[in-house]
Structures are given as structure tokens and as C-alpha cells.
mmCIF file of C-alpha atoms in Angstrom:
data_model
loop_
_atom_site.group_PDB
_atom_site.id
_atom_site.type_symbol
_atom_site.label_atom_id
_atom_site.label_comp_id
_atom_site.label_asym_id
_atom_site.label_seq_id
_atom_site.Cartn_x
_atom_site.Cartn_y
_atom_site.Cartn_z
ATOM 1 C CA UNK A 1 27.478 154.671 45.785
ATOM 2 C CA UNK A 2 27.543 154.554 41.879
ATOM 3 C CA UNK A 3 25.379 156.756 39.972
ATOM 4 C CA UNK A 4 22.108 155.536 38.288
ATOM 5 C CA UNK A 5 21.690 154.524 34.955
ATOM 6 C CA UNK A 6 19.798 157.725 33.002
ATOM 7 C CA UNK A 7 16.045 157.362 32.737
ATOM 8 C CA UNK A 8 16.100 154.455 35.541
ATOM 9 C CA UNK A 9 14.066 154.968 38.637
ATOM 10 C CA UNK A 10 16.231 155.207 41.700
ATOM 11 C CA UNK A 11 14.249 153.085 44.189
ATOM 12 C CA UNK A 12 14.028 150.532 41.487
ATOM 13 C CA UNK A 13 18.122 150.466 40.569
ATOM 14 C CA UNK A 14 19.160 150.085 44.344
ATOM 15 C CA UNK A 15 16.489 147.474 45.206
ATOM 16 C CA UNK A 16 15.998 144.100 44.408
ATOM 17 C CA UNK A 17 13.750 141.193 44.689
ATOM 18 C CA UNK A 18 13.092 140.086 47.419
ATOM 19 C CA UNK A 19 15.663 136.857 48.473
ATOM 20 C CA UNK A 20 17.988 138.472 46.396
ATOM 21 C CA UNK A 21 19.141 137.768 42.771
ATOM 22 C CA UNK A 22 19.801 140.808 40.193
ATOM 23 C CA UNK A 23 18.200 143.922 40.191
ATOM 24 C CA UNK A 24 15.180 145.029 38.486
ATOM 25 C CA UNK A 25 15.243 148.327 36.634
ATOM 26 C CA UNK A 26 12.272 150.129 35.096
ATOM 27 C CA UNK A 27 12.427 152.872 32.550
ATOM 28 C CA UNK A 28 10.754 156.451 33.860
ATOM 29 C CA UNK A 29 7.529 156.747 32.417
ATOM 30 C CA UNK A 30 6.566 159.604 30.403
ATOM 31 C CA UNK A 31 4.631 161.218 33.150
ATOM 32 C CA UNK A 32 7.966 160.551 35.512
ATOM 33 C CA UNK A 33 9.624 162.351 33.236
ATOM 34 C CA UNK A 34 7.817 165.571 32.610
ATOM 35 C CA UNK A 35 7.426 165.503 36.825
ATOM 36 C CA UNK A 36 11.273 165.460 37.430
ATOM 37 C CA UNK A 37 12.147 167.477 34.973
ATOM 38 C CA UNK A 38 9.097 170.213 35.107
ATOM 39 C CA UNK A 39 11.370 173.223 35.956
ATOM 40 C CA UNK A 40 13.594 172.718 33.029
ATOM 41 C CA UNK A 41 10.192 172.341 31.326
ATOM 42 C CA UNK A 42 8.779 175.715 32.578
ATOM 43 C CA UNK A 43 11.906 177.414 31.179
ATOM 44 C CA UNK A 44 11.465 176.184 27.916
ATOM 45 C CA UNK A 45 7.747 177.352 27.693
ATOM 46 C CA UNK A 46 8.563 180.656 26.677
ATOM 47 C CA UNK A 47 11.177 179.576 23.699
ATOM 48 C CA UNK A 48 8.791 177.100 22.525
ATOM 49 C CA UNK A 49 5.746 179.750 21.992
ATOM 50 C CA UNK A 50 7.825 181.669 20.369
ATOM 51 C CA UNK A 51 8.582 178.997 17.988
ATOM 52 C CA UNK A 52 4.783 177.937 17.369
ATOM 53 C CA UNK A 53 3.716 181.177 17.395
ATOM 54 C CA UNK A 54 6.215 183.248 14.548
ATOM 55 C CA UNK A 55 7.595 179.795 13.022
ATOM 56 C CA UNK A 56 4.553 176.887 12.959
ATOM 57 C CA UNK A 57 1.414 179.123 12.952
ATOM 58 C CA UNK A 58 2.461 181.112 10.296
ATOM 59 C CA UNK A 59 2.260 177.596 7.924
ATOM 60 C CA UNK A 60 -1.421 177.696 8.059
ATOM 61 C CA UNK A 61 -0.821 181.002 5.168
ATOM 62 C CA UNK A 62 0.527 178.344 2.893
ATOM 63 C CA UNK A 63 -3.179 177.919 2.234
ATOM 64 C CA UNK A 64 -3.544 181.409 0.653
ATOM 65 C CA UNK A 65 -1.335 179.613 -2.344
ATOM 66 C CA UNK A 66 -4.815 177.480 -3.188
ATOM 67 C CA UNK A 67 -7.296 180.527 -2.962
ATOM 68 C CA UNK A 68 -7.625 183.725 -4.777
ATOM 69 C CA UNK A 69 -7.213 185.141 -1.129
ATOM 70 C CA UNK A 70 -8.953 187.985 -0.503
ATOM 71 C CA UNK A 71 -6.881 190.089 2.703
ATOM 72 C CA UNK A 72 -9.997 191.469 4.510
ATOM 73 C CA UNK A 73 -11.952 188.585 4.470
ATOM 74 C CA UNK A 74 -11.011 185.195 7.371
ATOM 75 C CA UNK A 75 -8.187 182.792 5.474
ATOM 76 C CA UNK A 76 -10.868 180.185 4.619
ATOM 77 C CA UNK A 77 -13.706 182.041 3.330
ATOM 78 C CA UNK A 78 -11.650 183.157 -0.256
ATOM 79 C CA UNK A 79 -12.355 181.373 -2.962
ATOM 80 C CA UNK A 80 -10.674 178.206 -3.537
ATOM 81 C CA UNK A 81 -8.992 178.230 -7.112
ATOM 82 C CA UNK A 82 -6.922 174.708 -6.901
ATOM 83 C CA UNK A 83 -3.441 174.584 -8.426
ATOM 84 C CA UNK A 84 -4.183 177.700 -10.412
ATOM 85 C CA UNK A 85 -1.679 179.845 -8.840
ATOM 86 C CA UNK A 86 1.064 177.680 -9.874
ATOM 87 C CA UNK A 87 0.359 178.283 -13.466
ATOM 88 C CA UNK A 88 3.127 181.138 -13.376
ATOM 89 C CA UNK A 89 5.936 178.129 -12.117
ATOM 90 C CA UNK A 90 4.246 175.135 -14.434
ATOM 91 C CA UNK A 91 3.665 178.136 -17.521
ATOM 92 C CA UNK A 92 7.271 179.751 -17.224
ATOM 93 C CA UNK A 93 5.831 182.833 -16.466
ATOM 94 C CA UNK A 94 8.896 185.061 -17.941
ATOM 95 C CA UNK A 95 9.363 187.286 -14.883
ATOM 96 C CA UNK A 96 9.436 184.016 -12.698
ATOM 97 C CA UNK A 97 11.913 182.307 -14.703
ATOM 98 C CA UNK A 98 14.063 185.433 -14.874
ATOM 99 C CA UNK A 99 13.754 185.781 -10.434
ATOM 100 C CA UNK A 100 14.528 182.279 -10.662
ATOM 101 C CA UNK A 101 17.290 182.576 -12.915
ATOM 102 C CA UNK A 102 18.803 185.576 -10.851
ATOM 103 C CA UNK A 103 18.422 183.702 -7.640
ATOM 104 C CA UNK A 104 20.569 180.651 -9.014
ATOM 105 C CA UNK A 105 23.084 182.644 -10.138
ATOM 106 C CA UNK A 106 23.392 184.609 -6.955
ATOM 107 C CA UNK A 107 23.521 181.267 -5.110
ATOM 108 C CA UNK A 108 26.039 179.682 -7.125
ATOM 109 C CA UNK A 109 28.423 182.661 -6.746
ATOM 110 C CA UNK A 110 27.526 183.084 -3.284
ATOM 111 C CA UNK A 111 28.157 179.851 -2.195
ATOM 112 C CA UNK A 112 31.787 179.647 -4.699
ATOM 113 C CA UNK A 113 32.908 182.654 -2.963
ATOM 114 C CA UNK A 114 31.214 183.538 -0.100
ATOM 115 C CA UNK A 115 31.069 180.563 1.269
ATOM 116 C CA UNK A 116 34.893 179.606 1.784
ATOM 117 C CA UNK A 117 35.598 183.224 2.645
ATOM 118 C CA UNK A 118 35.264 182.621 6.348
ATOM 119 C CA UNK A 119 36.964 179.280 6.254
ATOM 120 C CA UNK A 120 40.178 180.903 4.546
ATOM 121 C CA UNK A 121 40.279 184.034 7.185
ATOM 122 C CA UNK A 122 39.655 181.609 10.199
ATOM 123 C CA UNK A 123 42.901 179.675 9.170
ATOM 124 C CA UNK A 124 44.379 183.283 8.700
ATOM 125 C CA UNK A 125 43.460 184.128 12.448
ATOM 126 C CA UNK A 126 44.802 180.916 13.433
ATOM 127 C CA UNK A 127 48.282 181.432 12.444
ATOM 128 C CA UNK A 128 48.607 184.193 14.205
ATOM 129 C CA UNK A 129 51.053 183.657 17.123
ATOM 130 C CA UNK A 130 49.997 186.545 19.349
ATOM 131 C CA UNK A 131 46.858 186.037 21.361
ATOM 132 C CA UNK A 132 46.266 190.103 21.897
ATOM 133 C CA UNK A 133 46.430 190.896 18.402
ATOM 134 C CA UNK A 134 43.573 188.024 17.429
ATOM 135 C CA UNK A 135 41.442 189.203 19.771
ATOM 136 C CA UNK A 136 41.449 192.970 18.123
ATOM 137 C CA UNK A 137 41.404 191.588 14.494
ATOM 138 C CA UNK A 138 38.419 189.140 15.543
ATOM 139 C CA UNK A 139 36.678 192.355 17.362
ATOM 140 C CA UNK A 140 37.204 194.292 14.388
ATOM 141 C CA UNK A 141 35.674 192.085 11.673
ATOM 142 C CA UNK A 142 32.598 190.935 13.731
ATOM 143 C CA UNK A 143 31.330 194.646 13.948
ATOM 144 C CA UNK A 144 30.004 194.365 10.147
ATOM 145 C CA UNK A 145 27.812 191.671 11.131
ATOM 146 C CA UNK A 146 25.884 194.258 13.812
ATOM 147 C CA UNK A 147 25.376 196.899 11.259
ATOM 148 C CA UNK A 148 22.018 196.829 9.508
ATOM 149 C CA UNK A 149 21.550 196.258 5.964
ATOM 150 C CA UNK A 150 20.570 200.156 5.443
ATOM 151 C CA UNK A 151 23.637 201.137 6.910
ATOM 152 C CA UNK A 152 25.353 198.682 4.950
ATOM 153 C CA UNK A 153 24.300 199.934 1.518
ATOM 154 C CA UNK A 154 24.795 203.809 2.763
ATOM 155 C CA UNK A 155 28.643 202.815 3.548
ATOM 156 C CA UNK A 156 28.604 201.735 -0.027
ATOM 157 C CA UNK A 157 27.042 204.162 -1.466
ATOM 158 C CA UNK A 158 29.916 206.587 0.548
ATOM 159 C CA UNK A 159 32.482 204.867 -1.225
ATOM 160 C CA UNK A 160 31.374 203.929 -4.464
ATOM 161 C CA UNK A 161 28.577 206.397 -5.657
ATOM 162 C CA UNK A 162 29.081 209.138 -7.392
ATOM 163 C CA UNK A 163 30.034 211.447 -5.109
ATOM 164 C CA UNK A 164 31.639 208.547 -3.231
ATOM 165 C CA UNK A 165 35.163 208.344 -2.208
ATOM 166 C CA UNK A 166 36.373 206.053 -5.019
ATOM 167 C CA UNK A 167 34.860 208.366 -7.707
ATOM 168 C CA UNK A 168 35.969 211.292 -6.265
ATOM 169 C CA UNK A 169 39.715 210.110 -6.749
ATOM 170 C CA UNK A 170 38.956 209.064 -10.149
ATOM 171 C CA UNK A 171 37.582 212.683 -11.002
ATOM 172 C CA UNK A 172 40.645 214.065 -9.358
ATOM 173 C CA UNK A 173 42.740 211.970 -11.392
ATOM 174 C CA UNK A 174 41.505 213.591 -14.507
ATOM 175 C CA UNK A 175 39.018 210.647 -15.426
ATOM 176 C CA UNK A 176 35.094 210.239 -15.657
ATOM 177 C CA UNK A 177 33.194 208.715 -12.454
ATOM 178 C CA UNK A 178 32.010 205.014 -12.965
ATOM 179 C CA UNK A 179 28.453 203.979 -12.303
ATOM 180 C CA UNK A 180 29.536 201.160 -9.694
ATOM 181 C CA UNK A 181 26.247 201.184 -7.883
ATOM 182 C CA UNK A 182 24.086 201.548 -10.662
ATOM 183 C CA UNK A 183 25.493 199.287 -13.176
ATOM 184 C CA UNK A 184 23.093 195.639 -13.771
ATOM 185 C CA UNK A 185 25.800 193.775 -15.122
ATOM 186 C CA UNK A 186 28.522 194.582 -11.908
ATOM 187 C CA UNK A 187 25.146 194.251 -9.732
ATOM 188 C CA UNK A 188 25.850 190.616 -8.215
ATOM 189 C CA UNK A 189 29.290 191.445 -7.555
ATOM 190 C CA UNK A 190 28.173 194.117 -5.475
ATOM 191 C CA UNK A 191 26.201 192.252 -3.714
ATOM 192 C CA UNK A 192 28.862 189.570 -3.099
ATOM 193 C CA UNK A 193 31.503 192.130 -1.883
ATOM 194 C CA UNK A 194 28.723 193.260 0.531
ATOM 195 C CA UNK A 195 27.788 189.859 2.129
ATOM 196 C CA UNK A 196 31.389 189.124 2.341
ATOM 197 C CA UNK A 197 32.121 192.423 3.885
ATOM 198 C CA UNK A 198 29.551 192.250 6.500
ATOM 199 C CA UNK A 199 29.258 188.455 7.365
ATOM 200 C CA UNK A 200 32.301 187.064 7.142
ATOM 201 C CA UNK A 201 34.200 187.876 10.392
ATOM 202 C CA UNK A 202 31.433 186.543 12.286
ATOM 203 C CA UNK A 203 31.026 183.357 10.241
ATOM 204 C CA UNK A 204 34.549 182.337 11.840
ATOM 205 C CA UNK A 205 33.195 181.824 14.978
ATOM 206 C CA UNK A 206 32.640 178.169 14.350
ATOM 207 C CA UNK A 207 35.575 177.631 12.354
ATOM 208 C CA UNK A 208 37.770 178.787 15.255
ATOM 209 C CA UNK A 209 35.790 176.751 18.013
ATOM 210 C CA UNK A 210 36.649 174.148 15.230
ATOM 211 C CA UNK A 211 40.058 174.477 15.117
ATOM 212 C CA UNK A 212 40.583 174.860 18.624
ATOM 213 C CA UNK A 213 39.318 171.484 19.098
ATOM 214 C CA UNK A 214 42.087 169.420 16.764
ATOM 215 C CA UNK A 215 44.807 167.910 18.558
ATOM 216 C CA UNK A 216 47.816 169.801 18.678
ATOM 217 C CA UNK A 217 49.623 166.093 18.897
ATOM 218 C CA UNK A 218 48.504 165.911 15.367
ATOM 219 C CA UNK A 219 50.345 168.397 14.739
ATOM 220 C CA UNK A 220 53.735 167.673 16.360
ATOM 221 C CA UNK A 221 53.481 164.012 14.791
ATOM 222 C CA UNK A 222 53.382 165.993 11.441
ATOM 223 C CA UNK A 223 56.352 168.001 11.999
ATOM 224 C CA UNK A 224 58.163 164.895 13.173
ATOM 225 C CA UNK A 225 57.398 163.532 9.767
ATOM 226 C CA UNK A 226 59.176 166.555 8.173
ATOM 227 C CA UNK A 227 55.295 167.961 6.738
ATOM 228 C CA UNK A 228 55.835 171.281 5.536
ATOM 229 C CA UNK A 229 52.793 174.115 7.118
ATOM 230 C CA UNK A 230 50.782 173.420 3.802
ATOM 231 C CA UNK A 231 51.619 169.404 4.530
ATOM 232 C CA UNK A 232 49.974 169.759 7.830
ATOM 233 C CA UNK A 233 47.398 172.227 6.466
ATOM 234 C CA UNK A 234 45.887 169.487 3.886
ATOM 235 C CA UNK A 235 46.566 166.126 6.547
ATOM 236 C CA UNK A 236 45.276 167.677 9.829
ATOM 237 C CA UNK A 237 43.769 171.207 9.531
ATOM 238 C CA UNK A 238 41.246 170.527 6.819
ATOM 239 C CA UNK A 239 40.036 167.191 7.666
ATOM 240 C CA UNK A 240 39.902 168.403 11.475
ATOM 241 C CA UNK A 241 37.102 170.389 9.603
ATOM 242 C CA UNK A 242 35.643 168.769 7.371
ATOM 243 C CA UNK A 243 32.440 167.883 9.450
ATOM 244 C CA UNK A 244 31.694 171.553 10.251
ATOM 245 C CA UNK A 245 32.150 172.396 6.511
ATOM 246 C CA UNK A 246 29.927 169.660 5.124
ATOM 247 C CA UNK A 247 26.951 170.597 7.954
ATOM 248 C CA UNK A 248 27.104 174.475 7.023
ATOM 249 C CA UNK A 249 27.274 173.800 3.155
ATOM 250 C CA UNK A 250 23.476 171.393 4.065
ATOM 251 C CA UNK A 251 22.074 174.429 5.659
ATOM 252 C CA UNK A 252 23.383 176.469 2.731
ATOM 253 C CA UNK A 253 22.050 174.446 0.562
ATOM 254 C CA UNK A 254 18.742 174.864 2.532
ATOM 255 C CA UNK A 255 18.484 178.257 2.161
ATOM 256 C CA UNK A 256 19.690 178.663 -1.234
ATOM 257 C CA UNK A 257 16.872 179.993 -2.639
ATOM 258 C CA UNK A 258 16.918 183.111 -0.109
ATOM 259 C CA UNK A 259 19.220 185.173 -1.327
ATOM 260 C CA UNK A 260 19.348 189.112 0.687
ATOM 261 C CA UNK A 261 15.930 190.032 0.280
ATOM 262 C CA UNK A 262 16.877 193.318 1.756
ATOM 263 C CA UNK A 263 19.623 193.932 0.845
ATOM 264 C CA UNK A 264 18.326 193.766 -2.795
ATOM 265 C CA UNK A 265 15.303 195.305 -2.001
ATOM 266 C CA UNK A 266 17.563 198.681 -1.325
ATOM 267 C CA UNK A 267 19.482 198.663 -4.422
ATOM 268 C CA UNK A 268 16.963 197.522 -6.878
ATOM 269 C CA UNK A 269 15.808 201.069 -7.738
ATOM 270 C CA UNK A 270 19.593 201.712 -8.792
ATOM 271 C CA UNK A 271 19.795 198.790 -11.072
ATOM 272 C CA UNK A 272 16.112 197.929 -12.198
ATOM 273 C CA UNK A 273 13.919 194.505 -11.468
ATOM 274 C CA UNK A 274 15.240 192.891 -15.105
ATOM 275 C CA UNK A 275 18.966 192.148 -13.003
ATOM 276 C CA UNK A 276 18.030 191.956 -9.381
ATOM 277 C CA UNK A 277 14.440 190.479 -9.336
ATOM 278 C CA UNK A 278 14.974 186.710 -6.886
ATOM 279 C CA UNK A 279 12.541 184.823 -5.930
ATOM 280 C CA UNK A 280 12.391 187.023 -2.351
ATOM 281 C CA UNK A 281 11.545 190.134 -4.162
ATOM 282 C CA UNK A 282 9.330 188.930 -6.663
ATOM 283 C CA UNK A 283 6.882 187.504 -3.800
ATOM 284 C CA UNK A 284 7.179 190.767 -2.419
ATOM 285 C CA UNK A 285 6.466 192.656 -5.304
ATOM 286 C CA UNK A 286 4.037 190.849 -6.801
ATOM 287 C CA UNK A 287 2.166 189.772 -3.768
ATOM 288 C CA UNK A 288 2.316 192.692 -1.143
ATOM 289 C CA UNK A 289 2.691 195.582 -3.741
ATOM 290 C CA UNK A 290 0.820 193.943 -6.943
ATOM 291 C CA UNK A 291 -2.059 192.232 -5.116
ATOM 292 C CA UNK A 292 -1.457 188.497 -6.387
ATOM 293 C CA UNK A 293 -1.531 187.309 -2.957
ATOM 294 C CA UNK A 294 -1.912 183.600 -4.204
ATOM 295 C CA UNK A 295 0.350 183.692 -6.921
ATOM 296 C CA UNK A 296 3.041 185.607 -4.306
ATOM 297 C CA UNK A 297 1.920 182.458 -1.752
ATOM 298 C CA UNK A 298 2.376 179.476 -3.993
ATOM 299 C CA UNK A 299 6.078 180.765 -5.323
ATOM 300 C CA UNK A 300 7.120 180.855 -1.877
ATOM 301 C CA UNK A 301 5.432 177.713 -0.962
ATOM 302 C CA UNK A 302 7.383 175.839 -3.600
ATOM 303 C CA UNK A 303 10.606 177.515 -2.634
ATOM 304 C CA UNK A 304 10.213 176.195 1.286
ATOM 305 C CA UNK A 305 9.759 172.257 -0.384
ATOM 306 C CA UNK A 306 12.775 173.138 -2.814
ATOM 307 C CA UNK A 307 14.661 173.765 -0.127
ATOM 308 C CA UNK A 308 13.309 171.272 1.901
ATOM 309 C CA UNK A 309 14.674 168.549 -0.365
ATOM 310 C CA UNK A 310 18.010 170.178 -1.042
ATOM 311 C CA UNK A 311 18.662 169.408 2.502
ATOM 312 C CA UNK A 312 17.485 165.999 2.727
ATOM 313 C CA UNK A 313 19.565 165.156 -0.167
ATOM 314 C CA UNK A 314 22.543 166.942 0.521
ATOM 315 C CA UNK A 315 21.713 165.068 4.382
ATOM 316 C CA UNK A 316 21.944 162.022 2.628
ATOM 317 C CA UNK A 317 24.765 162.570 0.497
ATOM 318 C CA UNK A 318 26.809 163.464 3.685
ATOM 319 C CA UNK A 319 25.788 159.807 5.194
ATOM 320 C CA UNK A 320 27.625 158.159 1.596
ATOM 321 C CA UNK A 321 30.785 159.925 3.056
ATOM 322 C CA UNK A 322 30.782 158.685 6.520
ATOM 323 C CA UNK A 323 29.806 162.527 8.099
ATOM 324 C CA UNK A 324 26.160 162.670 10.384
ATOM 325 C CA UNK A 325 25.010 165.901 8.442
ATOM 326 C CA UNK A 326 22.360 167.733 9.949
ATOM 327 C CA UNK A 327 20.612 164.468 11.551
ATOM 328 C CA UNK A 328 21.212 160.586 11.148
ATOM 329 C CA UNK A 329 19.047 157.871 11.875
ATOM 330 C CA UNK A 330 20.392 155.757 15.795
ATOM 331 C CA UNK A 331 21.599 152.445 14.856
ATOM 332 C CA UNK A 332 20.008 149.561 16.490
#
């Protein structure tokens, strides 16, 4: 008996006309559909009000970035002020341009070092030859990722404040402690060291399911050719990953306005708005803590269409160089 064509009706494929001749086959309708496949539905109910109700719903505030929204009154009874809220972005409001400015920066660094960090330790795991001792280096690096932010900028605050590890060698040495936490002009470094410190281990996980996948005959034909380990490094490592790189750098790009809202919110205190004010922070402080709910509303509106449009280019971009991206259109 061979198996149906998907989405044909099976008394349909194995019947025929009557008198014989070839067989008639008829698409499921919609209805079919949902009927045969109504316990898979069912399972996805709960998933999918999750997603309307924290991810879809939640859209409906983008109208708060129109009206000088008043929070104890219903969302469409405050008065409707047009595109006045975007006066800050169209004006250059000068704390606007300077969260913007800090939030480019952060994302440019972040994504020229953070971003290949886990690549480079995933080909580091890779070449190890033992099995046992991957598994406990792999185990050891994912724990950052578990660890809340707070935690996260206590353990650095153990080690580099002033009463931290580091300056407590320093004063033993015979020298004066160094403001590492406080200081605006080390603050995005900071920050770097900490995303790199806590995400990075886990970010491998898809670069070693990756490199699992490339063909170890690859390999073997390289060595045959007399390539050298960086040889086969450039010729079959790198281009074995090339499509996982290119689809993480679109979502980067994506979210390249966010930039650690809390873990800048913790340290901003230490270091003052004027260096670590983003975009993140400045809704948050101007909107929940300084009442400019509309003004808060429309920044953050923008920045969702920014980074809508990153992705769709970057998307596109990927198609010029022959990788599917994120989506790609089905050729007819």
C-alpha cells in the first residue's frame, strides 16, 4: 500500500472513476483540516493565548503614543494630541538624541564583540577531543545564563567595587582602588564584559547543533588535499555556518535598539543618566517615573518599526547572497 499524498483525502487517492482511468484526488478542505487535526489544535490553544494575550493585545497601547493619555481614565477617552508626541524624535530633543546615541554605540560594540564571542568558543569546544571534558566545560559556562541580572551585577560589584576583590589586591599592593564600577567612560565596557560573561556559553548551543551537522567527509577530503586545521577551518567549518550566522545577525539586527534595559537600569545610579541613558531606560524614565506617558509611548513605538525594517532589510540582503534569512517567499 503506498502512503497518501499530504493534504489528499484518502477515499479519494485509492478510488477512481468509475470504468477506470486515473485517479482523482481532492485537496482537504479547510474544515477537513481543522477536523483531523483538532487534537494537535487543542494543544496549541494554550500557547497561542498566551501569544495574543502578552504579545498582540498589548499593541492596542501603541495608541497611548497619539493621546496625552491619562492612566486612570479607559485608553480611548484621553485626549487625542496627533503626532505631537513625536516632537521630541522630529525636534532632537537633546536627552533623546543622547539615549539614542548611547544605544547605537552599545549596539555597535555589542554586536563587534559580543556577537562572535559564542561563535569563537563553540569552535573552541569543538576541538576538544574528549567527550567528558566538553560536557563539564559546556555545563559550566551555561550556568551564567540562569543567574539573574541582580545577581549578575552583585558578582561584579564583589569583584570590582571598592571593596571588591580586584581593588582589594590593588590596595594591598601599595596602590589606590580604581572606580571600575562607577566610572562613565569604562561604563559600556562593563556592560560588554557582563553580557559576554553571562550569555555566551549558552549562545553555543546552536553553533554546536551547527557544527555537528557538517560532514565529517568534508573534512577527510580536506586533509587528503594536505589543508592545514586553519585550511579546513576557512573551506568547511565556517561556510558549514554561515546560514546560522547570517539568521542570528537578522534577529540581532532586530533587536538592536534593545540594549539590557536591566541590566542598565541597576548600574545607572553608579554612573549617572548622561552615559547610560538608551532608548529602554529613557521610556522608562520618562514615561513610568516622569509621567510623559505619550511621549514614553511614541519613542518606543518608533523603535518597534526601526527594528521592524532592520530586519526586513537585512532579510532581504540575505536573499542577494543566496541564504533564506528569517523567511523567503515559495517559488512557483
Amino acid at each position: 500500500m503506498t502512503k497518501l499524498d499530504a493534504g489528499v483525502r484518502p477515499e479519494v487517492a485509492r478510488g477512481g472513476p468509475p470504468g477506470g482511468g486515473s485517479v482523482v484526488r481532492r485537496r482537504w478542505t479547510t474544515w477537513e483540516r481543522v477536523k483531523r487535526d483538532r487534537v494537535l489544535l487543542l494543544m496549541g490553544l494554550p500557547g497561542l493565548a498566551l501569544l495574543l494575550g502578552f504579545h498582540y493585545l498589548p499593541l492596542l497601547g501603541n495608541l497611548i503614543a497619539f493621546q496625552e493619555y491619562l492612566p486612570f481614565v479607559p485608553l480611548g477617552r484621553s485626549p487625542w494630541v496627533g503626532l505631537e508626541n513625536f516632537a521630541v524624535i522630529v525636534n532632537g530633543d537633546p536627552e533623546f538624541l543622547g539615549a539614542l546615541r548611547n544605544t547605537l554605540v552599545i549596539t555597535l560594540v555589542q554586536v563587534v564583540f559580543v556577537f562572535p564571542a559564542p561563535i569563537v568558543l563553540a569552535l573552541m569546544l569543538n576541538s576538544l577531543l574528549s567527550e567528558r571534558i566538553k560536557r563539564v566545560v559546556q555545563s559550566v559556562l551555561y550556568l551564567p545564563h540562569f543567574l539573574s541580572w541582580v545577581i549578575v551585577v552583585a558578582v561584579f560589584q564583589q569583584i570590582l567595587g571598592g571593596s571588591g576583590l580586584v581593588n582589594n589586591a590593588i590596595r594591598a599592593a601599595g596602590g589606590d582602588a580604581v572606580d571600575f564600577l562607577g566610572n562613565p567612560n569604562g561604563f559600556i565596557a562593563l556592560l560588554t564584559s557582563q553580557v559576554i560573561w553571562k550569555d555566551t556559553g549558552w549562545a553555543t548551543i546552536l553553533f554546536l547543533a551547527v557544527l555537528s551537522q557538517i560532514d565529517t567527509s568534508l573534512y577527510e577530503a580536506a586533509k587528503t588535499d594536505g589543508a592545514s586545521r586553519m585550511r579546513q577551518l576557512w573551506h568547511v567549518t565556517l561556510p558549514g555556518m554561515r546560514g546560522i550566522v547570517i539568521l542570528l545577525l537578522i534577529l540581532r539586527l532586530g533587536d538592536s535598539l534593545t540594549v539590557g534595559f536591566e541590566q542598565i537600569l541597576l548600574q545607572q545610579a553608579a554612573v549617572g543618566r548622561a552615559a547610560s541613558e538608551v532608548l529602554d531606560t529613557y521610556v522608562y524614565n520618562n514615561g513610568v517615573l516622569g509621567g510623559q506617558w505619550g511621549v514614553a509611548a511614541a519613542v518606543g513605538l518608533v523603535k518597534g518599526i526601526v527594528g521592524v525594517l532592520l530586519v526586513l532589510g537585512a532579510n532581504k540582503l540575505a536573499h542577494v547572497f543566496g541564504e533564506s534569512g528569517v523567511y523567503q517567499k515559495e517559488s512557483r
